[in-house]
PDB file of C-alpha atoms and ligand atoms in Angstrom:
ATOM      1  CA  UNK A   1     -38.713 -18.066 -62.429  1.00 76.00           C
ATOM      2  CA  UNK A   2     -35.109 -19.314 -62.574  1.00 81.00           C
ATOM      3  CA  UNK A   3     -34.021 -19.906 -58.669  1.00 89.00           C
ATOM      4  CA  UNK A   4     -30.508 -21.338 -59.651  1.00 97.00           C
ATOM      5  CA  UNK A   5     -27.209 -19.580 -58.823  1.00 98.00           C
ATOM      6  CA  UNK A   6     -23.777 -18.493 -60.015  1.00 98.00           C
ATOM      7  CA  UNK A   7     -22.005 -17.246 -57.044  1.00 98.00           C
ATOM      8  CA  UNK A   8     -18.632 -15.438 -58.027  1.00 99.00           C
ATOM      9  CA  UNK A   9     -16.587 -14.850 -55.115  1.00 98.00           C
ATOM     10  CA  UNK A  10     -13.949 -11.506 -55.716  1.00 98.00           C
ATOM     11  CA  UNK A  11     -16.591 -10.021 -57.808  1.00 98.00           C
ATOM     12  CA  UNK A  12     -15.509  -6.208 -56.719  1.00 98.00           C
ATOM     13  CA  UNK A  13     -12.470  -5.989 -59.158  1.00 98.00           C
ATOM     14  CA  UNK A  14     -10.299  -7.529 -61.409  1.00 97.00           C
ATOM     15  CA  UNK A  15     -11.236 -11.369 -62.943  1.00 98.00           C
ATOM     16  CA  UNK A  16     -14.326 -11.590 -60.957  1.00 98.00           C
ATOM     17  CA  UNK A  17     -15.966  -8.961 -62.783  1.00 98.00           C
ATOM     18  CA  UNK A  18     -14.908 -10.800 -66.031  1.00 98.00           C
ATOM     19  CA  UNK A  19     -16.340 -14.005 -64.639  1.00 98.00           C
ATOM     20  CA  UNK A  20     -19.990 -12.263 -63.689  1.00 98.00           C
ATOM     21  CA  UNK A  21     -19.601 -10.376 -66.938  1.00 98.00           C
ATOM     22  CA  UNK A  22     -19.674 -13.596 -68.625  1.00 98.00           C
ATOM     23  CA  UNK A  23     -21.933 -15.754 -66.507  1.00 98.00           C
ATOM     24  CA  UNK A  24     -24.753 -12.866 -66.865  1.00 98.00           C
ATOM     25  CA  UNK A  25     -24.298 -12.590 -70.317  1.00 98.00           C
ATOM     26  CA  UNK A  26     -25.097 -16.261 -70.560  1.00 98.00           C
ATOM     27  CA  UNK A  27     -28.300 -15.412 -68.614  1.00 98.00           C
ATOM     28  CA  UNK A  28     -27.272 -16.877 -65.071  1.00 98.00           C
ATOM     29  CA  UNK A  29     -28.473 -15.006 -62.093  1.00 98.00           C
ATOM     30  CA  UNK A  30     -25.424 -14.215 -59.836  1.00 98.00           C
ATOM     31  CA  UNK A  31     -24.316 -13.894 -56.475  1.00 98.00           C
ATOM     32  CA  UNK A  32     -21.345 -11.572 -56.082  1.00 98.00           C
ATOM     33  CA  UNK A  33     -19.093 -11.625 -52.646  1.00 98.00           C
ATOM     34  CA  UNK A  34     -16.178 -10.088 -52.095  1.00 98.00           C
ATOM     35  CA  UNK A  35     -15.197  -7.167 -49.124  1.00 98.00           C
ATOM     36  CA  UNK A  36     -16.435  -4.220 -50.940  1.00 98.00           C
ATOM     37  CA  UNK A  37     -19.926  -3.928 -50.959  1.00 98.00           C
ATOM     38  CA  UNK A  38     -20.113  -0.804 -52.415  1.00 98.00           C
ATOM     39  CA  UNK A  39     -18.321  -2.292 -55.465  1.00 98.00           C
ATOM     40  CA  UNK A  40     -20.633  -4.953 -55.650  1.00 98.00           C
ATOM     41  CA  UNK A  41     -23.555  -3.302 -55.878  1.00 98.00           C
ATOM     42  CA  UNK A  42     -22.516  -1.285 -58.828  1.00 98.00           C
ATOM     43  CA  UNK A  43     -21.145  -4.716 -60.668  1.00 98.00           C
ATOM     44  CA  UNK A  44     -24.631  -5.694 -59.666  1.00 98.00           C
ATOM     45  CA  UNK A  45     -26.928  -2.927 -60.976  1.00 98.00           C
ATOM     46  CA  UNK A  46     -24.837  -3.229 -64.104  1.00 98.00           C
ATOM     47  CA  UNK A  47     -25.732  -6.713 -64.321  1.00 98.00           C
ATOM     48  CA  UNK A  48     -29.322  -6.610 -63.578  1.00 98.00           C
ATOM     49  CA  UNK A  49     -29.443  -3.884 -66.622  1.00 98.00           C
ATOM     50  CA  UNK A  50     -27.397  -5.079 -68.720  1.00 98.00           C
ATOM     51  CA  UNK A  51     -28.822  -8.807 -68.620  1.00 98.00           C
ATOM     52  CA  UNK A  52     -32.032  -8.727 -67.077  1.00 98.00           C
ATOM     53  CA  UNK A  53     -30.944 -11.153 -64.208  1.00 98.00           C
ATOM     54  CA  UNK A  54     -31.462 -11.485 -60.664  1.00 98.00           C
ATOM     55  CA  UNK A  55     -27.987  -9.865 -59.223  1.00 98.00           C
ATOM     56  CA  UNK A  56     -27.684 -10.021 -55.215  1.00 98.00           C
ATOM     57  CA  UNK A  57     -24.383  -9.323 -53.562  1.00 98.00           C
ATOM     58  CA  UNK A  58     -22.645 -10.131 -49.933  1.00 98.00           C
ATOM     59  CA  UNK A  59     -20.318  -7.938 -48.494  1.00 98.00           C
ATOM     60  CA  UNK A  60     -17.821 -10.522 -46.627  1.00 98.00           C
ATOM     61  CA  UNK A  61     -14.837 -11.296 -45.622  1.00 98.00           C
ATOM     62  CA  UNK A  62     -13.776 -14.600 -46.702  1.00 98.00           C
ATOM     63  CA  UNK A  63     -10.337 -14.863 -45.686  1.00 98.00           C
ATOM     64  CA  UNK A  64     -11.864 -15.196 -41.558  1.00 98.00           C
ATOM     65  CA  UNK A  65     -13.318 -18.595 -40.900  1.00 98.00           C
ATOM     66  CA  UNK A  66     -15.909 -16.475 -38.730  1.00 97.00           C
ATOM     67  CA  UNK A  67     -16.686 -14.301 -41.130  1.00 97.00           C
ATOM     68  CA  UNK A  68     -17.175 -16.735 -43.748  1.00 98.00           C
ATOM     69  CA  UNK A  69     -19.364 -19.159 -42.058  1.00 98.00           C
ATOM     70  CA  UNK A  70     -23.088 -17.565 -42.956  1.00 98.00           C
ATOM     71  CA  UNK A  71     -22.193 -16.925 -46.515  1.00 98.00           C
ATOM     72  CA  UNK A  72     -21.043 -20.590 -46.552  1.00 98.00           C
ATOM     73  CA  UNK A  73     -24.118 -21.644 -45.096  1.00 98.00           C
ATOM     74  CA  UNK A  74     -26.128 -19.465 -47.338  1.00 98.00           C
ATOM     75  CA  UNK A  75     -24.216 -20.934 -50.812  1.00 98.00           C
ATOM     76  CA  UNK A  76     -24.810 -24.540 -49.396  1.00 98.00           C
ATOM     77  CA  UNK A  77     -28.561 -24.226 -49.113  1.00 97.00           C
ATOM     78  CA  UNK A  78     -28.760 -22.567 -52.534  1.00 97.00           C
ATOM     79  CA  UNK A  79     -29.436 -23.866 -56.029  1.00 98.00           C
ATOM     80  CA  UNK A  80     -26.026 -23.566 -57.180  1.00 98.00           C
ATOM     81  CA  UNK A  81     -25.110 -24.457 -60.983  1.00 98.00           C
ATOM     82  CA  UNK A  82     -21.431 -22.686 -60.864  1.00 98.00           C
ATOM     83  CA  UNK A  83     -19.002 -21.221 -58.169  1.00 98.00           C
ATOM     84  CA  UNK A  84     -16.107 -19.452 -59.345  1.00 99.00           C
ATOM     85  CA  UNK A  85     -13.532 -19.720 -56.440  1.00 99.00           C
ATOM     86  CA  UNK A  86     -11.947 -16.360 -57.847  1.00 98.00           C
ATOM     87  CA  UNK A  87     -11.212 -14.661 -54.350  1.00 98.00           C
ATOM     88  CA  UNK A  88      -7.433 -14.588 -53.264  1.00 98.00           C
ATOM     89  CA  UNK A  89      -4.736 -12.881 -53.127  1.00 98.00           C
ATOM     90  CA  UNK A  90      -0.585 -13.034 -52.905  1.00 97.00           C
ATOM     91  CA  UNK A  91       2.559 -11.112 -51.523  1.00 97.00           C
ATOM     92  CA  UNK A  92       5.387 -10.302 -52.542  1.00 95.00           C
ATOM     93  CA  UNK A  93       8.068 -10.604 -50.101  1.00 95.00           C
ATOM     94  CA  UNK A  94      10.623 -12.491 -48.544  1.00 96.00           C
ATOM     95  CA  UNK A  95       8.655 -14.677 -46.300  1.00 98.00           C
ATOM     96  CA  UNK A  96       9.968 -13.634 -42.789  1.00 98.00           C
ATOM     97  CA  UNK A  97       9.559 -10.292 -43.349  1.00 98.00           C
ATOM     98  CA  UNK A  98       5.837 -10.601 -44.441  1.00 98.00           C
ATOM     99  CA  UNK A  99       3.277  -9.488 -41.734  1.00 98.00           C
ATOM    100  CA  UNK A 100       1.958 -12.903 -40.328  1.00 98.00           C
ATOM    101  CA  UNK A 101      -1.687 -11.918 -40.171  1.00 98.00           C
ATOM    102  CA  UNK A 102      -1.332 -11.446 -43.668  1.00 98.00           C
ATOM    103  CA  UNK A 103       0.346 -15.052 -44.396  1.00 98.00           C
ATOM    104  CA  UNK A 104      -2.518 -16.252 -42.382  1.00 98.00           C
ATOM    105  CA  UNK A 105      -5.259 -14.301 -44.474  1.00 98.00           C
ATOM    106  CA  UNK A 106      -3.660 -15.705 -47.437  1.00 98.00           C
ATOM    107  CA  UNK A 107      -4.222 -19.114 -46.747  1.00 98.00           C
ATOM    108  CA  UNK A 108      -7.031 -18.850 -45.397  1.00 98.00           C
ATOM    109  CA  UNK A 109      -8.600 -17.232 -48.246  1.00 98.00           C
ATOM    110  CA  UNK A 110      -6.664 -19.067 -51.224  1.00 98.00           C
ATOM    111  CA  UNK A 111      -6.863 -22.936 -49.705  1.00 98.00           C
ATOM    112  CA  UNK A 112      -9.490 -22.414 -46.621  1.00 98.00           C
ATOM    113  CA  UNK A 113     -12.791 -20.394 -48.229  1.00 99.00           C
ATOM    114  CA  UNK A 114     -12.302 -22.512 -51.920  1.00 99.00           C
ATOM    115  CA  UNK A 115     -12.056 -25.373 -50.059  1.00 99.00           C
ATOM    116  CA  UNK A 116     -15.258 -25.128 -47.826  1.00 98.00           C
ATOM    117  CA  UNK A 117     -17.172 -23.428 -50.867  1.00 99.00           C
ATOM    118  CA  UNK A 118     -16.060 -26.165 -53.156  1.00 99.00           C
ATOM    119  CA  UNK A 119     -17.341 -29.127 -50.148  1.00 98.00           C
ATOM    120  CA  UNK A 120     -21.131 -26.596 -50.049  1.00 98.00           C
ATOM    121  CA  UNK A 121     -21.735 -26.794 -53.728  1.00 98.00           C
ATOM    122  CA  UNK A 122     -20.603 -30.463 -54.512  1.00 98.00           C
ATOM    123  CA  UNK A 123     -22.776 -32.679 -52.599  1.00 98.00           C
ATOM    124  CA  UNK A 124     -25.619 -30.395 -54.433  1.00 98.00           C
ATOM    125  CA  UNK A 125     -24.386 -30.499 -57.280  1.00 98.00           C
ATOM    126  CA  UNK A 126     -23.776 -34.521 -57.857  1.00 98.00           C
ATOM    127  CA  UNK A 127     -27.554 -34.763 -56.408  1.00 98.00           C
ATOM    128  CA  UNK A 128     -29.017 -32.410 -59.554  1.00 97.00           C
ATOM    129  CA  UNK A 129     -26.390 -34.417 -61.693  1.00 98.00           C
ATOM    130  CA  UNK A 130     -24.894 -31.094 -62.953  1.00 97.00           C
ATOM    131  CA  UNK A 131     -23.252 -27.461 -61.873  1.00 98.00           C
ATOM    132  CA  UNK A 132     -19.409 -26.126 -62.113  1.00 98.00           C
ATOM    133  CA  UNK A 133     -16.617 -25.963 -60.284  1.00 98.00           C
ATOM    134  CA  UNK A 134     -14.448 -23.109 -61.406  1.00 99.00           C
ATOM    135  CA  UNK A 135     -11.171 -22.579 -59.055  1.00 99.00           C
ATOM    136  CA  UNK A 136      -8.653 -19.691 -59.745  1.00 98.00           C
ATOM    137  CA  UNK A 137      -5.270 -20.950 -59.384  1.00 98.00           C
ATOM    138  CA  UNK A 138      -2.305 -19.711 -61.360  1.00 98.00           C
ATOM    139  CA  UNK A 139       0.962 -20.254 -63.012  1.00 96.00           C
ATOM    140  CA  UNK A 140       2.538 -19.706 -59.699  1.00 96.00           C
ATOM    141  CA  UNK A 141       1.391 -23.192 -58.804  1.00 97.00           C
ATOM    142  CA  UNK A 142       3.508 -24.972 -61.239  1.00 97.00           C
ATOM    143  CA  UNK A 143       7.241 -24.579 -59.458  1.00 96.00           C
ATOM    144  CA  UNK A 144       8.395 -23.322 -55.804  1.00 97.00           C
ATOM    145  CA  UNK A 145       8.284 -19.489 -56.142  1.00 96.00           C
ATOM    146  CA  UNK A 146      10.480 -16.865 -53.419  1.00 96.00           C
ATOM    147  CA  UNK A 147       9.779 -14.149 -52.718  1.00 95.00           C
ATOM    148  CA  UNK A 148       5.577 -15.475 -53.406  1.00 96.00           C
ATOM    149  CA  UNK A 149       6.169 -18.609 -51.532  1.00 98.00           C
ATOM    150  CA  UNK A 150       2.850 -18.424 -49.746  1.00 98.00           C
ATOM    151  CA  UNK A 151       0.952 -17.686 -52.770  1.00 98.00           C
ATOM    152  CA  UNK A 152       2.554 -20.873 -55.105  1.00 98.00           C
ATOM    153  CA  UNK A 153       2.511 -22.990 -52.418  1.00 98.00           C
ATOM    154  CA  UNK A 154      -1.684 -21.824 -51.909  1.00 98.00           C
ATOM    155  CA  UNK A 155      -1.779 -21.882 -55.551  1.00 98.00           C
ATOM    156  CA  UNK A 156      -0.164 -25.292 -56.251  1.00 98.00           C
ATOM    157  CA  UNK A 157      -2.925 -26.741 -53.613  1.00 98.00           C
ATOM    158  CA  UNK A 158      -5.654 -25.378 -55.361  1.00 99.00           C
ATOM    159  CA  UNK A 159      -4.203 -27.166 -58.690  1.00 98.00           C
ATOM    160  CA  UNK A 160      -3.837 -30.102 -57.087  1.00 98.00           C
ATOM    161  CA  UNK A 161      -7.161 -30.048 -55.047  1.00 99.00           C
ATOM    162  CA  UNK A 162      -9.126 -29.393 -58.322  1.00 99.00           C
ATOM    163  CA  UNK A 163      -7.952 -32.149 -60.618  1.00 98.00           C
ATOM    164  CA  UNK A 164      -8.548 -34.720 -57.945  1.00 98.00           C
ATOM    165  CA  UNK A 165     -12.248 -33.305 -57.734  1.00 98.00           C
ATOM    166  CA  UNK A 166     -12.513 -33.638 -61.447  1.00 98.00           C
ATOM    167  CA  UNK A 167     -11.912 -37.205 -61.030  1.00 98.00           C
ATOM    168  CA  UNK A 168     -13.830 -37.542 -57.951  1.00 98.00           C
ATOM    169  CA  UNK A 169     -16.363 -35.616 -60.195  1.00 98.00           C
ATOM    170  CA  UNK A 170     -16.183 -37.882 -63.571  1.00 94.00           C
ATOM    171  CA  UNK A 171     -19.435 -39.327 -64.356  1.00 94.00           C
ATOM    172  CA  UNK A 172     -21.772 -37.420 -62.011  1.00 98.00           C
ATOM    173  CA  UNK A 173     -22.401 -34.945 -64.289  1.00 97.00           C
ATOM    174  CA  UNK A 174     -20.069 -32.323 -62.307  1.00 98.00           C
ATOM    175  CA  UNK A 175     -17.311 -30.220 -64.193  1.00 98.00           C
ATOM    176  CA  UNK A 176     -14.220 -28.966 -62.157  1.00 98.00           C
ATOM    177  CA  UNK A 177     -11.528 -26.964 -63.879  1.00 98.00           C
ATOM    178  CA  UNK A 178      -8.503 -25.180 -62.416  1.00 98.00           C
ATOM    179  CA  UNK A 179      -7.668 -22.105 -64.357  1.00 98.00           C
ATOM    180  CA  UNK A 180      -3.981 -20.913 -64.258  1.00 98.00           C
ATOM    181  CA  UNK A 181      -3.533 -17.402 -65.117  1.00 98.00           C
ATOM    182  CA  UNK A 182      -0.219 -16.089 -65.602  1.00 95.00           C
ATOM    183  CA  UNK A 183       0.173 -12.318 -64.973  1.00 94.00           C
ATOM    184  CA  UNK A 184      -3.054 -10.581 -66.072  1.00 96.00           C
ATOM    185  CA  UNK A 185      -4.003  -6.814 -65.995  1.00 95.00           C
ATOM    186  CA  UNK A 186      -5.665  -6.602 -62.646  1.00 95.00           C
ATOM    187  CA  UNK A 187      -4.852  -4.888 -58.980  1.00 92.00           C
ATOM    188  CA  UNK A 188      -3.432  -8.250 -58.081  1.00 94.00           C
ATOM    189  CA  UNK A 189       0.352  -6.973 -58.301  1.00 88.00           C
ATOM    190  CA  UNK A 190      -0.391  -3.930 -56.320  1.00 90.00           C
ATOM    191  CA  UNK A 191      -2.572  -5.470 -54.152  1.00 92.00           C
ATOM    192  CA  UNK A 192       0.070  -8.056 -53.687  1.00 91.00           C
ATOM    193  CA  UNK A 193       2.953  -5.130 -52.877  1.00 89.00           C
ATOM    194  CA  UNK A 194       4.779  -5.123 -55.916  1.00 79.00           C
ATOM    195  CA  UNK A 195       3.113  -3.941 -58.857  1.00 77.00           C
ATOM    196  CA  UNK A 196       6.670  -3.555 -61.632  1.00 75.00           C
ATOM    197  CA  UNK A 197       7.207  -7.747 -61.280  1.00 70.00           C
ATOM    198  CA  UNK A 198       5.604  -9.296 -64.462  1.00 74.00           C
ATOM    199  CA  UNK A 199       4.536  -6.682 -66.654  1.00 70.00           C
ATOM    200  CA  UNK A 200       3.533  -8.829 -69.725  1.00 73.00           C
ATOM    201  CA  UNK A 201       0.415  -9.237 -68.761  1.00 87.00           C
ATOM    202  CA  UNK A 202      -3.427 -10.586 -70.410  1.00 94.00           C
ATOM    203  CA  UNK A 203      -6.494  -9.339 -69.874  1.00 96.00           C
ATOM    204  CA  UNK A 204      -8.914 -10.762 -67.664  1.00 98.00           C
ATOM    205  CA  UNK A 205     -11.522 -11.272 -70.568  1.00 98.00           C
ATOM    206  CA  UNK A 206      -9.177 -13.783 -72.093  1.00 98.00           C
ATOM    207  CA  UNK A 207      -8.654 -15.588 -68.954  1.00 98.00           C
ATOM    208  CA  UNK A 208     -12.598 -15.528 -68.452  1.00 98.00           C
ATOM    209  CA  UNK A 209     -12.753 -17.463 -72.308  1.00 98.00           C
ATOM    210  CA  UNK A 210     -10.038 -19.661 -71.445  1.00 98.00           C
ATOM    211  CA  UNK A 211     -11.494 -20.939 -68.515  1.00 98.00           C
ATOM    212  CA  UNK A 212     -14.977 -21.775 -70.081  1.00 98.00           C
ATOM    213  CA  UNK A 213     -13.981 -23.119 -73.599  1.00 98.00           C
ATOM    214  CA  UNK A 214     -11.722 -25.734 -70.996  1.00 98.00           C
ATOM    215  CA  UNK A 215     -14.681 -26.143 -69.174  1.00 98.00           C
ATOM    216  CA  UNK A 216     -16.558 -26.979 -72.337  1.00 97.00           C
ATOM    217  CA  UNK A 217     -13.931 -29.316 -73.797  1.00 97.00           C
ATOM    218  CA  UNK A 218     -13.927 -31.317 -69.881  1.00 97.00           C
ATOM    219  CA  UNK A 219     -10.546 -30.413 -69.006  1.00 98.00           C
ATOM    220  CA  UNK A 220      -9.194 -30.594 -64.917  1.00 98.00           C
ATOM    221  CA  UNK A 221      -7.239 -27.446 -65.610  1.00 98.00           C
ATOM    222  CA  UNK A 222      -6.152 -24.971 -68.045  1.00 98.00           C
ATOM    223  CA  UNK A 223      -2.832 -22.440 -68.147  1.00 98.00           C
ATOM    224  CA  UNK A 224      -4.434 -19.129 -70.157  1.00 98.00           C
ATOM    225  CA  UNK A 225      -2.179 -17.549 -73.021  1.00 97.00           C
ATOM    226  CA  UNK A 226       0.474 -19.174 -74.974  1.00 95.00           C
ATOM    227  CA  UNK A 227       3.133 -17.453 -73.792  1.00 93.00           C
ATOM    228  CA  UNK A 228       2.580 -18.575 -69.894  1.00 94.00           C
ATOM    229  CA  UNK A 229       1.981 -22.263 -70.935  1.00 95.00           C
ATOM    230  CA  UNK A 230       4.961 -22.275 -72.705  1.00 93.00           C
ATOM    231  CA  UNK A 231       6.813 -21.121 -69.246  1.00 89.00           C
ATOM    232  CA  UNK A 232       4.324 -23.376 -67.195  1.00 90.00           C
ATOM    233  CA  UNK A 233       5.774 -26.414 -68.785  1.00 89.00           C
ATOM    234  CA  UNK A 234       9.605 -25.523 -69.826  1.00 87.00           C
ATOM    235  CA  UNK A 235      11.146 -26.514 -66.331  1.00 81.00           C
ATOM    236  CA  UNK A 236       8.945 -29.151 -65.792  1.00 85.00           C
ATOM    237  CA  UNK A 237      11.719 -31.861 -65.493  1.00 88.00           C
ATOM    238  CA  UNK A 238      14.109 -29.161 -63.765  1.00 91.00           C
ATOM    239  CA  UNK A 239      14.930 -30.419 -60.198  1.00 92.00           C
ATOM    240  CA  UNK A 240      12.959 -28.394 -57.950  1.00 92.00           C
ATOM    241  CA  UNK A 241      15.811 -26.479 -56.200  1.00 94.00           C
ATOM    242  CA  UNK A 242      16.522 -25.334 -60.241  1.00 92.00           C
ATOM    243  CA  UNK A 243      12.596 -24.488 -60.474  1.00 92.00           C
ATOM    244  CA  UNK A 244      12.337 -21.889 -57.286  1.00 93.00           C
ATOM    245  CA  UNK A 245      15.578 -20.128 -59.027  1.00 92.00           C
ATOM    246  CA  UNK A 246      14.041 -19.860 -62.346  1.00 88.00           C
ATOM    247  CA  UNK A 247      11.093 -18.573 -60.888  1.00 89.00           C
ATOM    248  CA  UNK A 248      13.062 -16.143 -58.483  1.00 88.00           C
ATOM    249  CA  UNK A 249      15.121 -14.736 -61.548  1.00 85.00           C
ATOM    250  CA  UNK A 250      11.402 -14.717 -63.902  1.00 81.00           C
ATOM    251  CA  UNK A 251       9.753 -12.720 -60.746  1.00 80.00           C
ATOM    252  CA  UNK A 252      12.190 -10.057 -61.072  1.00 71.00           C
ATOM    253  CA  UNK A 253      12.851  -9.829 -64.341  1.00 62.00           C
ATOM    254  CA  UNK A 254      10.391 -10.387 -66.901  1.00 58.00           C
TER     255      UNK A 254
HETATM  256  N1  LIG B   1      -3.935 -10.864 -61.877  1.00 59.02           N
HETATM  257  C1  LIG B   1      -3.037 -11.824 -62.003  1.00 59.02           C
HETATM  258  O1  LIG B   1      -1.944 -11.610 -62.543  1.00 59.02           O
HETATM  259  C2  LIG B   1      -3.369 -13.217 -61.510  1.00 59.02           C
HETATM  260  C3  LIG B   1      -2.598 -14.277 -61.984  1.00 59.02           C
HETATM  261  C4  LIG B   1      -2.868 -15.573 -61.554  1.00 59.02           C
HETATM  262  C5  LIG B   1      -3.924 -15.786 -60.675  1.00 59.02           C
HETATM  263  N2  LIG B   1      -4.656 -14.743 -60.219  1.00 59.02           N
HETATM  264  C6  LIG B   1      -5.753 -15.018 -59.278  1.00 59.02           C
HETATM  265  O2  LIG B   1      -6.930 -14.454 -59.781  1.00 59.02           O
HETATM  266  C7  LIG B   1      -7.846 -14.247 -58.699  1.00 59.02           C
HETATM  267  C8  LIG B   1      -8.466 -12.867 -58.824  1.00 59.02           C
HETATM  268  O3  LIG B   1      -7.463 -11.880 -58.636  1.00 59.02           O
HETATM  269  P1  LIG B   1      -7.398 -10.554 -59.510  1.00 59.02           P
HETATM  270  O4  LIG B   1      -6.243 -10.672 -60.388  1.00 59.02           O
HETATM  271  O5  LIG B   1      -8.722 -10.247 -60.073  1.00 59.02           O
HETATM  272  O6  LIG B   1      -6.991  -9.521 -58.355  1.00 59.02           O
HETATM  273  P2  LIG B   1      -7.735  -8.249 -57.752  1.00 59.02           P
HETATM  274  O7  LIG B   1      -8.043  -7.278 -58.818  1.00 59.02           O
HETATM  275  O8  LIG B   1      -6.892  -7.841 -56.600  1.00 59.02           O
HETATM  276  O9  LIG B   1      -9.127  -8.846 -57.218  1.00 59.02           O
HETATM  277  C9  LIG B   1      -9.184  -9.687 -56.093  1.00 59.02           C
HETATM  278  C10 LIG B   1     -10.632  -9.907 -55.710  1.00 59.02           C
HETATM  279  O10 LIG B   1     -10.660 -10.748 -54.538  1.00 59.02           O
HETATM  280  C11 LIG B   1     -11.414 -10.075 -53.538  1.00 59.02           C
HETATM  281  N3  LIG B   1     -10.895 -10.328 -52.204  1.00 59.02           N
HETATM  282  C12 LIG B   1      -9.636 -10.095 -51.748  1.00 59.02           C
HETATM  283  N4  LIG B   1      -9.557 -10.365 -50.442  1.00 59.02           N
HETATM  284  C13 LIG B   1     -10.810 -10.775 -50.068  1.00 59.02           C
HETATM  285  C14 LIG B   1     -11.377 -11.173 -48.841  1.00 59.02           C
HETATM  286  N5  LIG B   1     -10.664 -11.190 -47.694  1.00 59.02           N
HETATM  287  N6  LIG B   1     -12.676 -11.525 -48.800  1.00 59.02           N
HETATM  288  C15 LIG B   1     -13.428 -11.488 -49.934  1.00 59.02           C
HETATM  289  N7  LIG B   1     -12.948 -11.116 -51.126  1.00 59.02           N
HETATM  290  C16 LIG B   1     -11.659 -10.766 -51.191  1.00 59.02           C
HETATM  291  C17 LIG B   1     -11.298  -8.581 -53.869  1.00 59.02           C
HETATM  292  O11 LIG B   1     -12.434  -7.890 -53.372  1.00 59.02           O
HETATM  293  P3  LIG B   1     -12.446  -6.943 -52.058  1.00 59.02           P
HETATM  294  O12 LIG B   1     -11.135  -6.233 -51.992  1.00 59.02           O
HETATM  295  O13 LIG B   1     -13.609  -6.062 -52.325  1.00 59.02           O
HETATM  296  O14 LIG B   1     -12.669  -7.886 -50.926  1.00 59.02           O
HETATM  297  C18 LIG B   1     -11.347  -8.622 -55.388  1.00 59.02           C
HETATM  298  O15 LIG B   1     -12.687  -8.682 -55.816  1.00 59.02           O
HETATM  299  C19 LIG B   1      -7.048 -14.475 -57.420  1.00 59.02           C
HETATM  300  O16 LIG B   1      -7.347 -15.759 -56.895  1.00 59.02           O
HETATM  301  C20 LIG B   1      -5.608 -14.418 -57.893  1.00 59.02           C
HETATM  302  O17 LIG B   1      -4.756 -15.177 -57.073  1.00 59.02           O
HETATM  303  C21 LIG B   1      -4.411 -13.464 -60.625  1.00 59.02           C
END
C-alpha cells in the first residue's frame, strides 16, 4: 500500500480544493487541513470516491503557533512527496485601522505556518531525493500594495523565500515553485473584506495547471494568466514609491 502523502493546507474552499482535486486525480493520497472540518470531510469523501485514495483531514488552525504545532509534528514524521502551502489570507484596509489580531493572524499564517511546513517536509524530502514544494504566493508580491500592505509584504516573502529554496533545492532531487495568482474566483476578496476590488478574475483550475506544468518545466515561480503577468512585470523598473501608487489606483479600479 502507498504510505506517501500530499498534504494541502486550505483544502475547505477555494484553490485548495483545486489543488486536492488535482493531486487525487493523479492518484496521491491526501491530507487536507484547513479550520473547517466539516468542509474537509466532504472534500474528503469526494476524494476517496472519486479516486480511490486514502483521504484524511485535520481540522486546525494554522495561523496560532500553538495550534499548529501537532499538525506540524504530524507532517514532519510523514512520508511527504508534496505540500501545497495554499492556506492564507489578506485584508483590505488601511493598515491602522485593521484589527491587530488580525494583522497578526495574517502573518502568522502567510510567512509563519509555510515557513515551518516548508523546514518539516525538506529535510525528508532531500533524504528520499524527491517530493514538492508548492507555496501560494501572488501577484501582490511583486510591488508595495496599500490598502493590502500586510498581505504583499507576506506575499513578497513567500516569493522570495521560495526561489531561494529552489536553489537551496537544485540537485537534490527537490522541486520548489512559487505560484502567483492574480485575482482568481474564490472567497478570498470577501474573506479579505472587500469583495468589488479586482473583478477580472481566473479560475482556480487554471491556477492549479499553471502551477504544475511550472513545476514540470523546473521553474522557482510562476505568475498564472497572461493578463496578470503582463501587470506583474510592467512596473518592474518603476521606483517603488511609483509601484505602491500603481497598485493603489489597480486595487480600486480594475
Ligand atoms: N483568490 C485570489 O484572488 C488569490 C490571488 C492570489 C493569491 N491567493 C492565495 O491563494 C491561497 C488560497 O486562497 P483562496 O483564494 O482559495 O481563498 P479562500 O477561498 O478564502 O480559501 C482560503 C483557505 O485557507 C484556509 N484558511 C484560512 N485561514 C486559515 C487558518 N487560520 N487555518 C487553516 N486554514 C485557514 C480556509 O479554510 P478555513 O476557513 O476552513 O480555515 C480556506 O480553505 C491563499 O494563500 C491566498 O493568499 C488568492
Amino acid at each position: 500500500m502507498d504510505t506517501s502523502w500530499a498534504v494541502i493546507t486550505g483544502a475547505s474552499a477555494g484553490l485548495g480544493v483545486a489543488f486536492a482535486e488535482h493531486l487525487a486525480r493523479g492518484g496521491a493520497n491526501v491530507l487536507l487541513a484547513a479550520r473547517r472540518g466539516d468542509l474537509l470531510e466532504e472534500q474528503a469523501a469526494r476524494l476517496r470516491s472519486r479516486h480511490g485514495v486514502q483521504a484524511a483531514t485535520r481540522a486546525v488552525d494554522l495561523a496560532s503557533a500553538s495550534s499548529r504545532a501537532d499538525f506540524v509534528d504530524e507532517v514532519r514524521s510523514l512520508q511527504v512527496h508534496t505540500l501545497v502551502n495554499n492556506a492564507g489570507f489578506g485584508s483590505v484596509g488601511r493598515f491602522h485601522e485593521l484589527e491587530a489580531d488580525r494583522v497578526a493572524r495574517e502573518v502568522s499564517l502567510d510567512v509563519g505556518a509555510l515557513t515551518e511546513l516548508s523546514h518539516a517536509v525538506a529535510g525528508p524530502m532531500i533524504h528520499r531525493g524527491r517530493g514538492a514544494i508548492i507555496n501560494v504566493a501572488s501577484t501582490a508580491a511583486f510591488q508595495p500594495m496599500p490598502e493590502m500592505a500586510v498581505y504583499a509584504a507576506a506575499k513578497g516573502y513567500v516569493l522570495q523565500f521560495t526561489i531561494a529554496l529552489w536553489e537551496e533545492l537544485h540537485d537534490t532531487g527537490v522541486r520548489a515553485v512559487a505560484i502567483c495568482p492574480g485575482p482568481t474566483h474564490t472567497d478570498f476578496f470577501a474573506n479579505a473584506g472587500d469583495d468589488g476590488v479586482l473583478a477580472q478574475r481566473r479560475s482556480p483550475e487554471q491556477v492549479v495547471a499553471t502551477t504544475f506544468a511550472a513545476l514540470e518545466r523546473h521553474q522557482p515561480f510562476v505568475v498564472d494568466g497572461m493578463r496578470n503577468r503582463a501587470l506583474a512585470f510592467a512596473n518592474r523598473f518603476a521606483p517603488r514609491s511609483v509601484q505602491a501608487r500603481v497598485a493603489k489606483r489597480v486595487l480600486r479600479h480594475s
